């Protein structure tokens, strides 16, 4: 079911580090701009995209920036008493499959264009090697920066690098964007 596929967006160091002390361990304004652009833009102007994130990533977003604007925010938590404030643009879900199921069912299926899984480490561990992952948009940070949260090394044999940007440097950190797309599908 094409509705149940998703794309991953993540920024990682050479060691696959993505976070430190519940925050991003770097300040890369153009990366945040890229993230906003890719997760917000739709091919159908009457629809919006969904972003799926772990509860700790939700907690890491400054109050004034959440929910992430113009996107349906889906927050994953195993706790039924999850304290994510409910608002029109936020739903909570108990697992990745149930989130994908929800988005593929009415009324969401009519309103939602693309689905992005945006972190953090716990969620990406499952999502990046999941059979529904159709693309990974990776900000490859060309540095070793101290992290306490990591993503798995992905089985890249099913992916191909599809496009890559020229390197950028911000705050003395060199990085570039690479998109990997799935070329081998093995879905039921
Ligand atoms: P996550 O953001 O992955 O959230 C973990 C929480 O999500 C768990 O405590 C649980 O919530 C819930 N959860 C996890 N697995 C599942 C599941 N299968 N089903 C339902 N709920 C689930 O936490 P991490 O600590 O791994 O990542 C956060 C770090 O990552 C931060 O430092 C953040 O800044 C960074 N980050 C970096 C990104 C990047 O691109 N560089 C992107 C996003 C985040 P509960 O406890 O409520 O049950």
Tab-separated table of C-alpha atoms and ligand atoms in Angstrom:
chain	number	residue	atom	x	y	z
A	1	UNK	CA	0.000	0.000	0.000
A	2	UNK	CA	1.762	3.148	-1.213
A	3	UNK	CA	0.041	5.156	1.514
A	4	UNK	CA	2.056	3.319	4.128
A	5	UNK	CA	5.450	4.307	2.853
A	6	UNK	CA	7.444	7.172	4.315
A	7	UNK	CA	10.665	9.088	3.947
A	8	UNK	CA	13.281	9.722	6.620
A	9	UNK	CA	14.968	13.080	7.160
A	10	UNK	CA	17.999	13.118	9.446
A	11	UNK	CA	21.257	14.948	10.079
A	12	UNK	CA	24.138	12.766	11.247
A	13	UNK	CA	27.879	12.882	11.822
A	14	UNK	CA	30.373	10.410	10.334
A	15	UNK	CA	29.795	8.237	13.419
A	16	UNK	CA	26.026	8.455	12.889
A	17	UNK	CA	25.591	10.737	15.900
A	18	UNK	CA	22.384	12.774	15.878
A	19	UNK	CA	21.859	14.214	19.372
A	20	UNK	CA	23.362	15.185	22.708
A	21	UNK	CA	21.582	15.889	26.007
A	22	UNK	CA	18.180	15.909	24.339
A	23	UNK	CA	19.198	18.530	21.784
A	24	UNK	CA	20.944	18.898	18.444
A	25	UNK	CA	24.713	19.086	19.059
A	26	UNK	CA	25.223	21.748	16.362
A	27	UNK	CA	23.721	24.938	14.935
A	28	UNK	CA	23.248	24.660	11.173
A	29	UNK	CA	20.686	27.250	9.994
A	30	UNK	CA	20.655	26.107	6.353
A	31	UNK	CA	20.028	22.539	7.473
A	32	UNK	CA	16.990	23.678	9.478
A	33	UNK	CA	15.816	25.595	6.408
A	34	UNK	CA	16.251	22.460	4.252
A	35	UNK	CA	14.359	20.405	6.841
A	36	UNK	CA	11.473	22.855	6.906
A	37	UNK	CA	11.314	23.055	3.109
A	38	UNK	CA	11.436	19.323	2.369
A	39	UNK	CA	8.942	18.391	5.102
A	40	UNK	CA	6.488	21.195	4.285
A	41	UNK	CA	6.366	21.300	0.476
A	42	UNK	CA	3.590	19.321	-1.160
A	43	UNK	CA	2.800	18.490	-4.769
A	44	UNK	CA	-0.898	19.006	-4.032
A	45	UNK	CA	-1.583	22.508	-2.618
A	46	UNK	CA	-4.788	21.331	-0.904
A	47	UNK	CA	-2.882	18.804	1.221
A	48	UNK	CA	-0.234	18.932	3.904
A	49	UNK	CA	2.490	16.533	4.975
A	50	UNK	CA	2.808	14.599	8.230
A	51	UNK	CA	5.916	14.435	10.421
A	52	UNK	CA	6.266	11.443	12.753
A	53	UNK	CA	8.560	11.884	15.760
A	54	UNK	CA	9.393	10.288	19.098
A	55	UNK	CA	8.131	11.893	22.289
A	56	UNK	CA	11.656	12.995	23.276
A	57	UNK	CA	12.146	14.771	19.954
A	58	UNK	CA	8.813	16.540	20.501
A	59	UNK	CA	10.061	17.584	23.949
A	60	UNK	CA	13.261	18.926	22.347
A	61	UNK	CA	11.438	21.387	20.104
A	62	UNK	CA	11.237	24.856	21.716
A	63	UNK	CA	7.660	25.663	22.776
A	64	UNK	CA	7.334	28.535	20.337
A	65	UNK	CA	8.170	26.242	17.379
A	66	UNK	CA	5.825	23.360	18.156
A	67	UNK	CA	3.769	21.925	16.722
A	68	UNK	CA	5.920	22.283	13.598
A	69	UNK	CA	3.849	24.637	11.458
A	70	UNK	CA	2.040	23.614	8.308
A	71	UNK	CA	2.533	19.908	9.001
A	72	UNK	CA	0.484	17.344	10.914
A	73	UNK	CA	2.653	16.447	13.927
A	74	UNK	CA	2.388	12.772	14.944
A	75	UNK	CA	4.071	12.096	18.300
A	76	UNK	CA	4.906	8.500	19.259
A	77	UNK	CA	4.700	7.459	22.902
A	78	UNK	CA	4.097	4.175	24.702
A	79	UNK	CA	2.597	6.028	27.626
A	80	UNK	CA	-1.150	6.525	27.687
A	81	UNK	CA	-0.674	9.534	29.926
A	82	UNK	CA	1.681	11.168	27.453
A	83	UNK	CA	1.654	14.879	28.224
A	84	UNK	CA	1.807	16.141	24.653
A	85	UNK	CA	-0.622	19.059	24.570
A	86	UNK	CA	-3.384	18.343	22.121
A	87	UNK	CA	-4.024	20.857	19.413
A	88	UNK	CA	-5.449	20.734	15.943
A	89	UNK	CA	-2.110	19.873	14.367
A	90	UNK	CA	-0.979	17.176	16.823
A	91	UNK	CA	-1.913	13.540	17.276
A	92	UNK	CA	-0.260	10.917	19.472
A	93	UNK	CA	0.189	7.282	18.516
A	94	UNK	CA	1.475	4.136	20.208
A	95	UNK	CA	3.672	2.752	17.416
A	96	UNK	CA	5.028	3.447	13.934
A	97	UNK	CA	2.696	0.933	12.220
A	98	UNK	CA	-0.338	2.395	13.979
A	99	UNK	CA	0.745	5.908	12.977
A	100	UNK	CA	1.076	4.846	9.317
A	101	UNK	CA	-2.260	3.072	9.581
A	102	UNK	CA	-3.909	6.182	11.003
A	103	UNK	CA	-2.489	8.393	8.232
A	104	UNK	CA	-3.672	5.952	5.569
A	105	UNK	CA	-7.225	5.956	6.913
A	106	UNK	CA	-9.984	8.509	6.641
A	107	UNK	CA	-10.044	11.433	7.201
A	108	UNK	CA	-6.227	11.740	7.149
A	109	UNK	CA	-5.720	9.885	3.859
A	110	UNK	CA	-7.565	12.689	2.076
A	111	UNK	CA	-5.638	15.501	3.774
A	112	UNK	CA	-2.102	14.131	3.966
A	113	UNK	CA	0.369	14.149	1.075
A	114	UNK	CA	3.788	12.848	2.165
A	115	UNK	CA	4.851	11.223	5.437
A	116	UNK	CA	8.253	11.962	6.986
A	117	UNK	CA	9.816	10.211	9.962
A	118	UNK	CA	12.021	12.850	11.587
A	119	UNK	CA	13.589	11.196	14.669
A	120	UNK	CA	14.967	10.720	17.133
A	121	UNK	CA	17.262	7.771	17.614
A	122	UNK	CA	14.731	5.296	18.985
A	123	UNK	CA	12.218	5.955	16.230
A	124	UNK	CA	14.801	5.980	13.425
A	125	UNK	CA	16.280	2.664	14.579
A	126	UNK	CA	12.994	1.081	13.558
A	127	UNK	CA	12.083	3.379	10.655
A	128	UNK	CA	15.335	3.406	8.668
A	129	UNK	CA	15.399	-0.357	8.267
A	130	UNK	CA	11.638	-0.679	7.835
A	131	UNK	CA	10.217	-2.036	4.600
A	132	UNK	CA	8.115	1.101	4.075
A	133	UNK	CA	11.106	3.457	3.980
A	134	UNK	CA	11.208	4.771	0.413
A	135	UNK	CA	13.894	7.419	0.819
A	136	UNK	CA	16.407	8.763	3.317
A	137	UNK	CA	17.353	12.429	3.144
A	138	UNK	CA	20.592	12.651	5.025
A	139	UNK	CA	22.492	15.720	6.061
A	140	UNK	CA	26.002	14.261	6.223
A	141	UNK	CA	28.070	16.213	8.721
A	142	UNK	CA	31.732	15.980	7.864
A	143	UNK	CA	32.975	16.081	11.452
A	144	UNK	CA	33.166	14.064	14.636
A	145	UNK	CA	30.975	15.848	17.157
A	146	UNK	CA	30.304	14.439	20.619
A	147	UNK	CA	26.869	12.759	20.650
A	148	UNK	CA	24.911	10.475	22.985
A	149	UNK	CA	22.219	9.469	20.473
A	150	UNK	CA	22.940	7.534	17.279
A	151	UNK	CA	21.181	6.070	14.262
A	152	UNK	CA	21.944	2.615	12.902
A	153	UNK	CA	24.130	2.044	9.884
A	154	UNK	CA	21.526	1.445	7.206
A	155	UNK	CA	21.583	-1.458	4.790
A	156	UNK	CA	22.453	0.741	1.831
A	157	UNK	CA	22.341	-2.190	-0.609
A	158	UNK	CA	18.625	-1.526	-1.070
A	159	UNK	CA	19.210	2.234	-1.511
A	160	UNK	CA	21.021	4.280	-4.132
A	161	UNK	CA	22.331	7.817	-3.667
A	162	UNK	CA	20.054	9.828	-5.895
A	163	UNK	CA	21.189	13.394	-5.532
A	164	UNK	CA	23.804	15.169	-3.540
A	165	UNK	CA	24.488	18.852	-2.828
A	166	UNK	CA	27.750	20.748	-2.852
A	167	UNK	CA	29.321	21.083	0.596
A	168	UNK	CA	28.274	23.957	2.868
A	169	UNK	CA	30.116	25.313	5.891
A	170	UNK	CA	28.322	26.901	8.855
A	171	UNK	CA	29.829	27.562	12.289
A	172	UNK	CA	33.007	25.845	11.056
A	173	UNK	CA	31.096	22.630	10.341
A	174	UNK	CA	31.252	21.213	6.820
A	175	UNK	CA	28.238	19.244	5.632
A	176	UNK	CA	26.219	18.307	2.564
A	177	UNK	CA	22.840	16.824	1.698
A	178	UNK	CA	22.417	13.378	0.135
A	179	UNK	CA	19.143	11.711	-0.751
A	180	UNK	CA	19.036	7.930	-0.949
A	181	UNK	CA	16.092	6.254	-2.645
A	182	UNK	CA	15.026	2.665	-2.302
A	183	UNK	CA	15.670	0.635	-5.448
A	184	UNK	CA	14.798	-2.777	-4.081
A	185	UNK	CA	11.343	-3.345	-2.681
A	186	UNK	CA	10.515	-6.390	-0.661
A	187	UNK	CA	7.067	-5.581	0.625
A	188	UNK	CA	4.138	-7.894	1.199
B	1	LIG	P1	13.052	9.794	20.456
B	1	LIG	O1	12.817	11.149	19.930
B	1	LIG	O2	13.247	8.677	19.507
B	1	LIG	O3	11.825	9.505	21.444
B	1	LIG	C1	11.841	8.365	22.262
B	1	LIG	C2	10.462	8.187	22.870
B	1	LIG	O4	9.537	7.856	21.832
B	1	LIG	C3	10.367	7.055	23.880
B	1	LIG	O5	10.755	7.473	25.176
B	1	LIG	C4	8.889	6.716	23.784
B	1	LIG	O6	8.100	7.720	24.416
B	1	LIG	C5	8.629	6.879	22.299
B	1	LIG	N1	8.857	5.660	21.520
B	1	LIG	C6	10.037	5.095	21.142
B	1	LIG	N2	9.849	4.005	20.396
B	1	LIG	C7	8.518	3.892	20.237
B	1	LIG	C8	7.690	2.983	19.546
B	1	LIG	N3	8.206	1.968	18.817
B	1	LIG	N4	6.364	3.142	19.618
B	1	LIG	C9	5.818	4.158	20.329
B	1	LIG	N5	6.550	5.069	21.008
B	1	LIG	C10	7.879	4.932	20.956
B	1	LIG	O7	14.262	9.824	21.532
B	1	LIG	P2	15.858	9.727	21.374
B	1	LIG	O8	16.419	10.039	22.720
B	1	LIG	O9	16.277	8.475	20.713
B	1	LIG	O10	16.209	10.939	20.377
B	1	LIG	C11	16.208	12.301	20.816
B	1	LIG	C12	17.527	12.952	20.455
B	1	LIG	O11	17.663	12.929	19.015
B	1	LIG	C13	17.615	14.427	20.861
B	1	LIG	O12	18.953	14.711	21.241
B	1	LIG	C14	17.252	15.151	19.580
B	1	LIG	O13	17.786	16.463	19.539
B	1	LIG	C15	17.904	14.257	18.556
B	1	LIG	N6	17.347	14.381	17.202
B	1	LIG	C16	18.206	14.583	16.168
B	1	LIG	C17	17.762	14.660	14.855
B	1	LIG	C18	18.736	14.863	13.758
B	1	LIG	O14	18.339	14.830	12.577
B	1	LIG	N7	20.020	15.085	14.019
B	1	LIG	C19	16.347	14.532	14.537
B	1	LIG	C20	15.488	14.326	15.707
B	1	LIG	C21	15.996	14.260	16.984
B	1	LIG	P3	7.510	7.556	25.917
B	1	LIG	O15	8.706	7.573	26.812
B	1	LIG	O16	6.610	8.746	26.095
B	1	LIG	O17	6.766	6.240	25.929
